[in-house]
Short mmCIF file of C-alpha atoms in Angstrom, two decimals:
data_model
loop_
_atom_site.label_atom_id
_atom_site.label_comp_id
_atom_site.label_asym_id
_atom_site.label_seq_id
_atom_site.Cartn_x
_atom_site.Cartn_y
_atom_site.Cartn_z
CA MET A 1 -57.41 -60.56 -20.21
CA LYS A 2 -55.84 -57.71 -20.87
CA LYS A 3 -54.01 -56.74 -24.28
CA THR A 4 -51.26 -55.44 -21.71
CA LEU A 5 -50.50 -58.38 -19.76
CA PRO A 6 -47.65 -59.96 -22.52
CA LEU A 7 -45.82 -57.39 -21.74
CA PHE A 8 -45.90 -57.45 -18.58
CA TYR A 9 -45.33 -61.15 -18.04
CA THR A 10 -42.02 -59.97 -20.37
CA LEU A 11 -41.08 -57.56 -17.64
CA PHE A 12 -42.48 -59.56 -14.21
CA ALA A 13 -40.15 -62.09 -16.11
CA LEU A 14 -37.00 -59.69 -16.57
CA GLY A 15 -37.88 -57.50 -13.56
CA PHE A 16 -37.70 -54.23 -16.06
CA ALA A 17 -38.05 -51.34 -14.74
CA PRO A 18 -37.88 -47.69 -15.92
CA ALA A 19 -35.64 -46.54 -13.73
CA VAL A 20 -33.31 -49.08 -12.62
CA PHE A 21 -32.90 -52.42 -15.70
CA ALA A 22 -31.59 -54.71 -12.73
CA GLN A 23 -30.62 -57.43 -15.73
CA GLU A 24 -28.61 -55.13 -17.72
CA GLU A 25 -26.57 -52.92 -15.16
CA ALA A 26 -26.62 -54.77 -11.92
CA VAL A 27 -22.96 -53.90 -11.11
CA MET A 28 -24.12 -50.29 -11.68
CA GLN A 29 -26.76 -49.97 -9.40
CA GLU A 30 -25.11 -48.62 -6.33
CA GLU A 31 -23.93 -45.65 -8.20
CA THR A 32 -27.44 -44.29 -9.04
CA TYR A 33 -28.43 -43.51 -5.47
CA SER A 34 -25.62 -40.86 -3.20
CA GLU A 35 -25.15 -41.79 0.06
CA LEU A 36 -25.91 -38.15 1.77
CA SER A 37 -24.05 -39.44 4.74
CA SER A 38 -24.09 -36.05 6.60
CA ASP A 39 -27.57 -36.10 6.94
CA SER A 40 -30.07 -38.19 9.23
CA ALA A 41 -32.38 -39.40 6.59
CA PHE A 42 -29.09 -41.71 5.25
CA VAL A 43 -28.75 -43.02 8.68
CA LEU A 44 -32.34 -44.08 8.45
CA ILE A 45 -33.07 -44.59 5.10
CA GLY A 46 -29.55 -46.01 2.95
CA MET A 47 -29.67 -43.97 0.25
CA MET A 48 -31.07 -41.17 -1.52
CA PRO A 49 -31.48 -41.12 -5.30
CA GLU A 50 -28.84 -38.93 -7.17
CA VAL A 51 -31.04 -36.03 -8.67
CA LEU A 52 -30.95 -34.89 -4.58
CA ASP A 53 -27.58 -33.62 -4.51
CA GLU A 54 -27.89 -32.19 -8.24
CA ASN A 55 -25.75 -28.86 -8.59
CA VAL A 56 -28.91 -26.29 -7.77
CA GLY A 57 -26.24 -23.80 -8.66
CA LYS A 58 -24.99 -24.45 -11.48
CA LEU A 59 -28.54 -25.79 -12.62
CA LEU A 60 -30.26 -22.68 -12.13
CA GLN A 61 -27.68 -21.11 -14.38
CA SER A 62 -29.01 -22.59 -17.24
CA TRP A 63 -32.59 -22.05 -16.87
CA HIS A 64 -32.91 -19.39 -13.74
CA VAL A 65 -31.16 -16.76 -15.83
CA GLN A 66 -33.14 -16.59 -18.73
CA TYR A 67 -36.67 -17.87 -17.86
CA PHE A 68 -36.67 -18.13 -14.33
CA SER A 69 -36.10 -14.74 -13.23
CA GLN A 70 -39.00 -13.95 -11.57
CA THR A 71 -40.61 -14.56 -7.45
CA ASP A 72 -43.66 -14.50 -6.10
CA LYS A 73 -43.83 -10.72 -3.88
CA HIS A 74 -46.13 -11.66 -1.74
CA CYS A 75 -45.25 -15.21 -0.68
CA LEU A 76 -43.06 -15.14 2.36
CA ASP A 77 -39.63 -16.92 1.69
CA ASP A 78 -36.69 -17.89 4.27
CA GLU A 79 -33.68 -19.70 4.63
CA GLU A 80 -34.64 -21.45 7.01
CA ASN A 81 -37.10 -24.37 7.78
CA ILE A 82 -40.36 -24.02 10.47
CA PHE A 83 -40.64 -27.44 12.86
CA PHE A 84 -43.69 -28.81 12.53
CA PRO A 85 -44.96 -31.12 15.88
CA ASP A 86 -45.49 -35.24 14.10
CA VAL A 87 -49.60 -34.53 13.76
CA ILE A 88 -49.13 -31.56 12.39
CA TYR A 89 -47.52 -33.46 9.16
CA GLN A 90 -50.09 -36.15 9.60
CA GLN A 91 -53.01 -34.19 9.57
CA ARG A 92 -51.75 -32.41 6.67
CA LEU A 93 -51.07 -35.36 4.62
CA GLU A 94 -53.93 -36.80 5.09
CA ARG A 95 -56.40 -33.72 4.09
CA LEU A 96 -54.88 -34.49 0.74
CA PRO A 97 -57.35 -35.40 -2.05
CA CYS A 98 -55.10 -38.48 -3.13
CA ILE A 99 -56.05 -42.02 -3.61
CA ILE A 100 -52.65 -43.21 -2.90
CA PRO A 101 -52.03 -43.89 0.31
CA MET A 102 -50.07 -41.02 2.21
CA ASP A 103 -48.84 -42.54 4.97
CA TYR A 104 -46.60 -40.76 7.45
CA ASN A 105 -44.26 -42.41 10.36
CA SER A 106 -40.80 -41.54 11.04
CA THR A 107 -39.48 -42.20 7.79
CA VAL A 108 -41.38 -39.74 5.79
CA ARG A 109 -41.14 -37.09 8.33
CA LYS A 110 -36.92 -37.28 7.39
CA CYS A 111 -37.58 -37.05 3.76
CA ILE A 112 -39.68 -34.22 4.49
CA ASP A 113 -37.43 -32.39 6.99
CA LEU A 114 -34.91 -33.24 4.24
CA TYR A 115 -37.14 -31.43 1.08
CA ALA A 116 -37.75 -28.31 3.41
CA GLY A 117 -34.00 -27.99 4.83
CA ARG A 118 -31.10 -29.03 3.19
CA ARG A 119 -33.02 -28.82 -0.41
CA ARG A 120 -34.86 -25.89 -0.40
CA GLU A 121 -33.30 -24.49 -3.13
CA LEU A 122 -33.89 -27.60 -5.58
CA VAL A 123 -37.26 -27.59 -3.92
CA ARG A 124 -38.43 -23.55 -5.81
CA TYR A 125 -36.77 -24.66 -8.95
CA MET A 126 -38.92 -28.16 -8.73
CA MET A 127 -41.76 -25.15 -8.35
CA GLY A 128 -41.07 -23.48 -10.94
CA MET A 129 -40.65 -26.37 -13.60
CA ALA A 130 -43.62 -27.44 -12.17
CA ASP A 131 -45.39 -25.13 -13.81
CA LEU A 132 -44.99 -25.85 -17.12
CA TYR A 133 -45.14 -29.75 -16.98
CA PHE A 134 -47.68 -30.52 -14.54
CA PRO A 135 -49.97 -29.65 -16.66
CA VAL A 136 -48.92 -32.60 -19.40
CA PHE A 137 -48.68 -34.75 -16.89
CA GLU A 138 -52.31 -34.20 -15.70
CA GLN A 139 -54.24 -34.05 -18.68
CA ILE A 140 -52.54 -37.62 -19.71
CA ILE A 141 -52.08 -39.51 -16.46
CA ASP A 142 -56.22 -38.89 -16.24
CA GLN A 143 -56.36 -40.42 -19.78
CA TYR A 144 -55.79 -43.36 -17.93
CA ASP A 145 -57.66 -43.33 -15.29
CA LEU A 146 -54.88 -43.19 -12.81
CA PRO A 147 -54.65 -40.90 -9.80
CA ASP A 148 -53.34 -37.43 -10.22
CA GLU A 149 -50.60 -37.55 -7.79
CA LEU A 150 -48.37 -39.66 -9.37
CA LYS A 151 -47.54 -36.34 -11.73
CA TYR A 152 -44.72 -36.15 -8.27
CA LEU A 153 -43.45 -39.52 -8.78
CA ALA A 154 -41.38 -36.95 -11.34
CA VAL A 155 -39.95 -35.16 -8.68
CA VAL A 156 -37.92 -37.95 -7.30
CA GLU A 157 -37.16 -39.41 -10.36
CA SER A 158 -35.23 -36.48 -11.96
CA ALA A 159 -36.22 -33.28 -10.14
CA LEU A 160 -38.18 -32.14 -13.07
CA LYS A 161 -35.55 -31.67 -15.10
CA PRO A 162 -36.16 -32.26 -18.58
CA ASP A 163 -32.67 -34.03 -19.43
CA ALA A 164 -32.18 -35.09 -16.49
CA LEU A 165 -29.13 -38.19 -16.81
CA SER A 166 -28.69 -40.76 -14.42
CA ARG A 167 -25.04 -42.23 -13.56
CA VAL A 168 -26.26 -45.75 -15.65
CA GLY A 169 -27.97 -44.25 -18.38
CA ALA A 170 -31.80 -43.51 -17.14
CA SER A 171 -32.75 -40.36 -18.79
CA GLY A 172 -35.63 -38.30 -19.36
CA LEU A 173 -38.10 -36.55 -16.16
CA TRP A 174 -39.57 -40.55 -15.60
CA GLN A 175 -35.41 -42.13 -16.07
CA PHE A 176 -36.56 -45.08 -18.20
CA MET A 177 -33.44 -47.23 -19.03
CA LEU A 178 -33.29 -47.32 -22.85
CA PRO A 179 -33.96 -51.05 -22.44
CA THR A 180 -37.17 -50.99 -20.61
CA ALA A 181 -38.00 -47.34 -23.25
CA LYS A 182 -38.07 -49.05 -26.55
CA LEU A 183 -40.52 -52.27 -24.96
CA TYR A 184 -42.46 -49.37 -24.18
CA GLY A 185 -42.36 -47.76 -27.95
CA LEU A 186 -40.33 -44.98 -26.95
CA GLU A 187 -37.98 -44.29 -30.24
CA VAL A 188 -34.06 -44.33 -28.84
CA ASN A 189 -31.50 -43.29 -31.15
CA SER A 190 -28.32 -40.69 -31.89
CA LEU A 191 -30.99 -38.54 -33.45
CA ILE A 192 -34.46 -38.94 -31.30
CA ASP A 193 -34.61 -40.03 -27.56
CA GLU A 194 -38.32 -40.00 -27.16
CA ARG A 195 -37.16 -41.08 -23.22
CA LEU A 196 -37.09 -36.86 -23.30
CA ASP A 197 -40.47 -35.94 -25.44
CA PRO A 198 -42.23 -35.23 -21.87
CA VAL A 199 -45.35 -36.60 -23.80
CA LYS A 200 -44.59 -40.13 -24.67
CA ALA A 201 -43.14 -40.93 -21.75
CA THR A 202 -45.38 -40.01 -19.33
CA HIS A 203 -47.76 -41.85 -21.78
CA ALA A 204 -45.00 -44.99 -21.95
CA ALA A 205 -44.99 -44.55 -17.79
CA CYS A 206 -48.70 -44.56 -17.56
CA ARG A 207 -49.39 -47.87 -19.20
CA TYR A 208 -46.70 -49.58 -17.01
CA PHE A 209 -47.94 -48.06 -13.80
CA ARG A 210 -51.64 -49.28 -14.69
CA GLU A 211 -50.03 -52.29 -15.52
CA MET A 212 -48.19 -53.13 -12.58
CA TYR A 213 -50.96 -51.88 -10.33
CA ASP A 214 -53.00 -54.83 -12.30
CA VAL A 215 -50.79 -56.92 -10.80
CA TYR A 216 -50.34 -55.95 -6.96
CA ASN A 217 -53.56 -53.87 -6.64
CA ASP A 218 -51.49 -51.59 -4.41
CA TRP A 219 -50.03 -48.08 -5.09
CA HIS A 220 -47.29 -48.32 -3.08
CA LEU A 221 -45.88 -51.38 -4.14
CA THR A 222 -46.84 -49.89 -7.96
CA LEU A 223 -44.12 -47.29 -6.76
CA ALA A 224 -41.91 -50.05 -5.46
CA ALA A 225 -42.50 -52.36 -8.83
CA TYR A 226 -41.54 -48.80 -11.07
CA ASN A 227 -38.12 -48.22 -9.15
CA CYS A 228 -36.92 -51.51 -8.68
CA GLY A 229 -39.19 -53.54 -11.24
CA PRO A 230 -41.55 -56.24 -10.35
CA GLY A 231 -38.31 -58.58 -10.01
CA ASN A 232 -36.83 -57.63 -6.81
CA VAL A 233 -41.08 -56.52 -5.48
CA ASN A 234 -41.82 -60.29 -5.88
CA LYS A 235 -38.82 -61.45 -3.83
CA ALA A 236 -39.47 -58.92 -1.00
CA ILE A 237 -42.62 -60.40 -0.67
CA ARG A 238 -41.30 -64.05 -0.68
CA ARG A 239 -38.18 -63.31 2.21
CA SER A 240 -41.00 -61.58 3.79
CA GLY A 241 -43.34 -64.35 4.13
CA GLY A 242 -46.24 -63.63 1.52
CA LYS A 243 -46.60 -60.31 2.69
CA THR A 244 -48.03 -57.92 0.65
CA ASN A 245 -47.34 -54.32 2.30
CA PHE A 246 -44.88 -51.93 1.43
CA TRP A 247 -44.39 -51.27 5.22
CA GLU A 248 -43.83 -54.75 6.26
CA ILE A 249 -41.65 -55.34 2.63
CA PHE A 250 -39.66 -52.36 3.38
CA PRO A 251 -36.12 -54.72 4.94
CA TYR A 252 -36.21 -57.38 2.21
CA LEU A 253 -36.12 -54.83 -0.75
CA PRO A 254 -33.14 -52.99 -2.22
CA ARG A 255 -32.11 -50.18 -0.04
CA GLU A 256 -32.65 -47.28 -2.85
CA THR A 257 -36.08 -48.69 -3.09
CA ARG A 258 -36.16 -48.20 0.40
CA SER A 259 -36.80 -44.81 -0.12
CA TYR A 260 -38.30 -44.79 -3.10
CA VAL A 261 -42.47 -44.21 -1.53
CA PRO A 262 -41.37 -42.10 1.75
CA LEU A 263 -39.78 -39.45 -1.02
CA PHE A 264 -42.55 -39.81 -3.16
CA ILE A 265 -45.01 -38.77 0.07
CA ALA A 266 -42.41 -36.00 0.93
CA ALA A 267 -42.44 -34.58 -2.16
CA THR A 268 -46.46 -34.79 -2.78
CA TYR A 269 -46.28 -33.12 0.91
CA ILE A 270 -43.87 -30.43 0.00
CA MET A 271 -45.42 -29.69 -3.69
CA ASN A 272 -48.65 -29.07 -1.52
CA TYR A 273 -47.52 -27.10 1.70
CA HIS A 274 -44.18 -25.37 0.47
CA CYS A 275 -45.91 -21.91 1.78
CA GLU A 276 -46.29 -23.75 5.49
CA HIS A 277 -41.96 -23.68 5.66
CA ASN A 278 -41.56 -20.74 3.83
CA LEU A 279 -40.61 -22.02 0.14
CA CYS A 280 -41.69 -19.85 -2.49
CA PRO A 281 -41.33 -20.78 -6.34
CA ILE A 282 -38.99 -19.44 -8.86
CA GLN A 283 -41.82 -17.89 -11.40
CA THR A 284 -41.40 -18.66 -15.50
CA THR A 285 -40.99 -15.54 -17.85
CA LEU A 286 -41.19 -18.13 -20.35
CA SER A 287 -44.40 -17.77 -21.94
CA LEU A 288 -46.44 -21.19 -21.59
CA ALA A 289 -48.63 -21.15 -24.59
CA SER A 290 -47.51 -23.66 -26.84
CA ASP A 291 -49.17 -25.13 -30.67
CA THR A 292 -47.62 -28.09 -32.57
CA ILE A 293 -46.96 -28.14 -35.61
CA VAL A 294 -46.39 -30.97 -37.98
CA VAL A 295 -43.13 -31.21 -40.45
CA ASN A 296 -42.71 -32.95 -43.51
CA SER A 297 -38.98 -32.19 -44.02
CA MET A 298 -35.97 -31.92 -43.35
CA LEU A 299 -35.47 -29.46 -40.71
CA HIS A 300 -33.10 -27.51 -38.16
CA PHE A 301 -33.64 -25.70 -35.30
CA GLN A 302 -31.55 -23.39 -36.33
CA GLN A 303 -33.72 -22.41 -38.86
CA VAL A 304 -36.45 -21.98 -37.08
CA ALA A 305 -34.79 -19.86 -34.68
CA ASP A 306 -33.21 -17.54 -37.08
CA VAL A 307 -35.99 -16.30 -39.67
CA LEU A 308 -39.23 -16.90 -36.70
CA HIS A 309 -36.71 -15.30 -34.00
CA VAL A 310 -37.18 -18.07 -31.33
CA ASP A 311 -35.00 -18.44 -28.97
CA LEU A 312 -31.93 -21.50 -29.48
CA GLU A 313 -32.66 -22.55 -26.18
CA LEU A 314 -36.52 -22.25 -25.94
CA LEU A 315 -37.05 -24.49 -29.19
CA ARG A 316 -34.39 -27.29 -26.98
CA LEU A 317 -37.15 -26.85 -23.78
CA LEU A 318 -39.88 -27.22 -25.97
CA ASN A 319 -38.21 -30.05 -28.17
CA PRO A 320 -35.60 -32.13 -26.04
CA GLN A 321 -36.21 -35.33 -28.32
CA TYR A 322 -34.23 -34.22 -31.14
CA LYS A 323 -31.14 -34.29 -29.54
CA ARG A 324 -28.86 -32.68 -32.65
CA GLY A 325 -31.61 -30.20 -33.13
CA ILE A 326 -32.19 -31.79 -36.90
CA VAL A 327 -36.46 -32.08 -37.19
CA PRO A 328 -36.61 -35.69 -39.55
CA GLY A 329 -39.73 -34.15 -41.80
CA ASN A 330 -38.51 -36.18 -44.77
CA ILE A 331 -38.33 -39.20 -43.25
CA MET A 332 -41.34 -39.50 -41.51
CA PRO A 333 -44.21 -36.36 -40.60
CA SER A 334 -42.40 -35.37 -37.45
CA SER A 335 -44.15 -33.06 -34.63
CA LEU A 336 -42.87 -29.57 -33.69
CA LYS A 337 -43.82 -27.69 -30.31
CA LEU A 338 -43.42 -23.78 -30.94
CA PRO A 339 -44.54 -20.90 -28.85
CA VAL A 340 -48.38 -19.85 -30.27
CA ALA A 341 -47.42 -16.78 -32.38
CA ALA A 342 -43.85 -18.68 -33.77
CA THR A 343 -46.44 -21.56 -35.22
CA LEU A 344 -48.38 -19.28 -36.75
CA ALA A 345 -45.44 -17.28 -38.84
CA TYR A 346 -44.77 -20.80 -39.39
CA ILE A 347 -47.33 -21.31 -41.28
CA ASP A 348 -46.94 -18.41 -43.49
CA HIS A 349 -43.39 -18.63 -43.62
CA ALA A 350 -42.61 -22.61 -44.14
CA ASP A 351 -40.90 -22.56 -47.30
CA SER A 352 -38.54 -18.89 -46.33
CA VAL A 353 -37.67 -20.92 -43.24
CA GLY A 354 -36.95 -25.05 -44.52
CA ARG A 355 -34.72 -22.40 -47.62
CA HIS A 356 -32.78 -20.63 -44.97
CA ARG A 357 -29.15 -21.03 -44.35
CA PHE A 358 -29.88 -25.29 -45.63
CA GLU A 359 -26.78 -25.61 -47.42
CA GLU A 360 -24.87 -24.65 -44.37
CA LEU A 361 -26.84 -26.15 -42.35
CA LEU A 362 -28.74 -29.91 -43.67
CA ALA A 363 -27.22 -30.32 -47.13
CA ASN A 364 -23.54 -32.19 -45.27
CA HIS A 365 -26.42 -34.58 -44.55
CA GLU A 366 -27.20 -38.19 -45.96
CA THR A 367 -30.75 -39.32 -45.80
CA VAL A 368 -31.99 -42.87 -45.58
CA ASP A 369 -34.66 -44.28 -47.72
CA MET A 370 -37.27 -45.69 -45.16
CA SER A 371 -37.95 -48.36 -47.01
CA ASP A 372 -40.09 -51.47 -45.59
CA GLU A 373 -36.74 -52.96 -45.44
CA THR A 374 -35.17 -50.27 -44.02
CA LYS A 375 -37.34 -49.40 -41.58
CA ARG A 376 -37.00 -53.66 -40.71
CA ASN A 377 -33.43 -53.21 -40.62
CA PRO A 378 -32.57 -49.47 -39.66
CA ARG A 379 -29.50 -47.90 -40.82
CA GLN A 380 -26.47 -48.27 -39.08
CA GLU A 381 -23.67 -46.51 -38.79
CA THR A 382 -20.05 -46.81 -37.53
CA VAL A 383 -18.69 -43.88 -35.62
CA ARG A 384 -15.28 -42.60 -33.58
CA HIS A 385 -15.89 -41.37 -30.27
CA THR A 386 -13.08 -39.28 -28.32
CA VAL A 387 -13.67 -39.67 -24.72
CA ALA A 388 -13.65 -35.35 -23.46
CA PRO A 389 -13.16 -35.02 -19.57
CA GLY A 390 -16.06 -36.14 -17.36
CA GLU A 391 -17.66 -38.71 -20.04
CA ASN A 392 -18.33 -41.85 -18.88
CA LEU A 393 -20.10 -44.75 -20.98
CA ASN A 394 -23.31 -44.39 -19.59
CA THR A 395 -23.27 -40.38 -20.50
CA ILE A 396 -21.64 -41.52 -24.34
CA ALA A 397 -24.46 -44.35 -25.10
CA SER A 398 -27.39 -41.29 -24.19
CA ARG A 399 -25.66 -38.88 -26.72
CA TYR A 400 -25.76 -41.78 -28.93
CA GLY A 401 -28.83 -44.21 -28.61
CA VAL A 402 -26.63 -47.25 -27.62
CA THR A 403 -26.44 -48.52 -23.88
CA ALA A 404 -23.27 -48.87 -21.90
CA ARG A 405 -23.18 -52.77 -22.26
CA ASP A 406 -22.78 -52.55 -26.37
CA ILE A 407 -19.67 -49.79 -26.13
CA ARG A 408 -17.74 -52.14 -23.19
CA ARG A 409 -18.50 -55.33 -25.79
CA TRP A 410 -17.39 -53.07 -29.03
CA ASN A 411 -14.70 -51.93 -27.41
CA GLY A 412 -13.24 -54.89 -24.93
CA LEU A 413 -13.46 -53.13 -22.55
CA SER A 414 -14.14 -54.10 -18.69
CA SER A 415 -15.90 -51.68 -16.85
CA ASN A 416 -17.81 -48.05 -17.75
CA ARG A 417 -14.38 -46.19 -16.45
CA VAL A 418 -12.95 -45.12 -19.49
CA PRO A 419 -9.58 -42.63 -19.90
CA SER A 420 -10.38 -39.03 -21.18
CA GLY A 421 -8.96 -38.93 -25.11
CA ARG A 422 -9.73 -42.84 -25.39
CA LYS A 423 -10.77 -42.81 -29.36
CA LEU A 424 -14.31 -45.76 -29.61
CA THR A 425 -15.90 -47.55 -31.69
CA LEU A 426 -19.76 -47.19 -31.75
CA ARG A 427 -21.96 -48.99 -34.01
CA ILE A 428 -25.33 -46.64 -33.42
CA ASP A 429 -28.26 -46.32 -35.84
CA ASN A 430 -28.73 -42.41 -36.37
CA GLY A 431 -32.43 -42.98 -36.94
CA GLY A 432 -32.17 -42.19 -40.92
CA ILE A 433 -30.02 -38.91 -40.92
CA ALA A 434 -26.49 -40.00 -41.08
CA TYR A 435 -24.58 -38.65 -37.66
CA ALA A 436 -21.09 -38.29 -39.35
CA ALA A 437 -20.79 -35.91 -42.80
CA ARG A 438 -20.05 -37.06 -45.53
CA SER A 439 -16.72 -38.59 -46.80
CA GLU A 440 -14.46 -35.82 -48.37
CA ASP A 441 -14.97 -37.36 -51.76
CA LYS A 442 -18.87 -37.32 -51.85
CA PRO A 443 -19.15 -33.62 -52.00
CA ALA A 444 -16.65 -33.77 -55.11
CA GLU A 445 -18.98 -36.06 -56.46
CA LYS A 446 -21.54 -33.20 -55.89
CA GLU A 447 -20.01 -30.39 -57.26
CA THR A 448 -19.70 -32.30 -60.78
CA LYS A 449 -23.77 -34.10 -60.85
CA ALA A 450 -24.26 -30.04 -60.01
CA ALA A 451 -22.42 -29.16 -63.12
CA THR A 452 -24.29 -31.15 -65.45
CA THR A 453 -27.27 -29.32 -65.14
CA PRO A 454 -28.58 -27.37 -67.23
CA ALA A 455 -28.97 -24.10 -64.86
CA ALA A 456 -25.31 -25.01 -64.19
CA GLY A 457 -24.11 -24.93 -67.59
CA LYS A 458 -25.34 -21.80 -67.85
CA GLN A 459 -23.96 -20.61 -65.20
CA GLU A 460 -20.58 -22.14 -66.09
CA GLN A 461 -20.92 -20.53 -69.22
CA VAL A 462 -21.52 -17.05 -67.82
CA ALA A 463 -18.22 -17.43 -65.85
CA GLN A 464 -16.09 -18.47 -68.51
CA ALA A 465 -17.78 -15.28 -70.50
CA ALA A 466 -16.75 -12.99 -67.56
CA PRO A 467 -13.20 -11.75 -66.20
CA LYS A 468 -12.19 -14.39 -63.65
CA PRO A 469 -11.84 -13.47 -60.48
CA GLN A 470 -8.89 -12.60 -58.40
CA THR A 471 -8.30 -15.53 -55.83
CA GLN A 472 -8.32 -12.89 -53.16
CA ALA A 473 -8.83 -12.19 -49.90
CA PRO A 474 -11.74 -10.44 -48.65
CA THR A 475 -10.83 -6.94 -48.26
CA ASN A 476 -11.50 -7.19 -44.24
CA SER A 477 -9.30 -10.38 -44.21
CA SER A 478 -6.56 -9.36 -42.62
CA ALA A 479 -6.67 -13.09 -41.26
CA SER A 480 -6.41 -14.38 -44.27
CA VAL A 481 -3.20 -15.43 -46.17
CA LYS A 482 -2.43 -16.12 -50.28
CA ASN A 483 0.27 -18.79 -51.41
CA GLU A 484 1.10 -19.56 -54.06
CA THR A 485 -0.49 -22.94 -54.89
CA GLY A 486 -3.91 -21.21 -55.00
CA ILE A 487 -4.81 -21.67 -51.24
CA ILE A 488 -5.75 -19.05 -48.93
CA SER A 489 -4.96 -19.94 -45.02
CA TYR A 490 -8.20 -18.08 -43.52
CA LYS A 491 -8.21 -18.21 -39.60
CA VAL A 492 -11.46 -18.32 -38.11
CA LYS A 493 -12.76 -15.89 -36.04
CA SER A 494 -15.81 -15.56 -33.32
CA GLY A 495 -18.74 -15.65 -34.89
CA ASP A 496 -18.18 -17.48 -38.35
CA SER A 497 -19.08 -20.14 -40.10
CA LEU A 498 -18.40 -22.28 -42.85
CA TYR A 499 -21.90 -20.90 -45.24
CA SER A 500 -20.25 -17.25 -43.86
CA ILE A 501 -16.56 -17.77 -44.51
CA SER A 502 -17.90 -19.08 -48.37
CA LYS A 503 -19.45 -16.29 -49.38
CA LYS A 504 -16.53 -14.18 -48.53
CA TYR A 505 -14.56 -15.57 -52.00
CA PRO A 506 -16.62 -16.35 -55.42
CA GLY A 507 -17.01 -19.48 -56.18
CA VAL A 508 -15.88 -21.07 -53.10
CA THR A 509 -18.28 -24.02 -51.68
CA ILE A 510 -18.76 -25.33 -48.25
CA SER A 511 -18.32 -28.37 -49.29
CA MET A 512 -14.79 -27.22 -50.90
CA ILE A 513 -13.88 -25.99 -48.00
CA GLN A 514 -14.37 -29.61 -46.64
CA THR A 515 -13.19 -31.39 -48.70
CA ALA A 516 -9.46 -29.30 -49.11
CA ASN A 517 -9.29 -29.27 -44.79
CA ARG A 518 -11.00 -32.90 -44.77
CA MET A 519 -13.63 -32.13 -42.57
CA THR A 520 -16.31 -34.19 -41.85
CA GLY A 521 -18.68 -31.85 -40.45
CA SER A 522 -19.97 -28.31 -40.15
CA MET A 523 -17.89 -27.32 -36.75
CA ILE A 524 -15.51 -24.78 -36.54
CA LYS A 525 -13.96 -23.22 -33.54
CA PRO A 526 -11.92 -19.51 -33.24
CA GLY A 527 -8.64 -19.12 -34.15
CA GLN A 528 -8.85 -22.28 -36.11
CA ILE A 529 -6.69 -22.49 -39.38
CA LEU A 530 -8.95 -23.37 -42.60
CA LYS A 531 -7.19 -24.09 -45.73
CA ILE A 532 -9.96 -21.62 -48.62
CA PRO A 533 -8.98 -23.33 -51.69
CA THR A 534 -9.64 -20.23 -54.82
CA GLY A 535 -6.71 -21.41 -57.63
#
């Protein structure tokens, strides 16, 4: 008996699935899929994944402008699809070197037409992203001795958008729900979300595929179980009278799962035969050559970006699992993926990177001593969140590494809809690094302790011997006004940070500014008025 079977039996009993956690969010399943009522595919199949309704224009605004600015000059691209008879589609699918059966019927045809017709722009984007992610998928899928074409399932799940988040809280390229992710060993909290890590999430997905196939010995049923859970697949088998062919149990499956296998076949088709439909991929200008280093200290993305001259957005693209841009290497050895040239530079300048802007970016964060007891009982932190326009409980839950059900329970809510401006209480696992900044008295404690050290004592003696600096604003600070109590009012300008502001005033530190302004973090915005305690 395989070691994975006990885990599978747990999944089997509860009906877990990465894309849909039916037990947890059954009331929200209908919202996972969009009804494309004007599309003939909706009439035939019933429901389509919400990623097919992705706002591609907005999607390309964030990716295309910087990294995906080239197109293949030799590729014939057109806005209109080309009509082919059914026999051509069938022959092309049969020619694909696939282990998973690529059946062809009218349902599959409708799904192909959807990709090749109304969703052409999305297909161009996905083909560009495939250059980045498919090599990762292929290597891991091969390690598990699984069919290579499983990589196309991520096209259906997330449209290859690495930070894809569904309306029910499924996240990442493989769209894991939080409970299932944790069952498969993925770390999810307010600091790290390994559902967004392409490597670790792909390993988890492959383990799920292998376990499901060991049970069903049928790839179509395995894919269906990935979407709706083995409980729903078994129910459909029973209702069909014991049939075990996907197309025979098709009417008995959940509506969203009926479209799942046809869309997988269609995605496999269009990613291989896009040229025949005059569809050209967006080509990336991003260098795909990268390497991974191990970090053993707490590190902020901005430190790496500043010292090594690496684009901050590129760092986030390569390391999407670090939700707050903090690598917790001080808690446990942590990986950081960098472009090859930056990897070599980091090895030579690691100390400089770690010191750069540390006080501004990281000194205000508390860290947890990850003793054995702490590991068994992860640090819990209570935070307050003000709902922003457009947010719902699932997007908030994903941000903090909790479930929508938890948030409803903590705040006495009856649904996932919550008005903007509502303040929510959340009890989060902060991943070992405090989510909120230290309370206002703690920076003062730090100042007091620092003054008792020998070095600080010498500095104090020098300061007493030297003339006391005048508490006036810098020469260029027309935005600064001094009052009679030794407090200067400073108007924040574009590009300012607490670090840069503190350097303008002798003897003023970041923590002093935070204390004077009752700040719990380091976020400021242009136009904001800050009190600078210079007296």
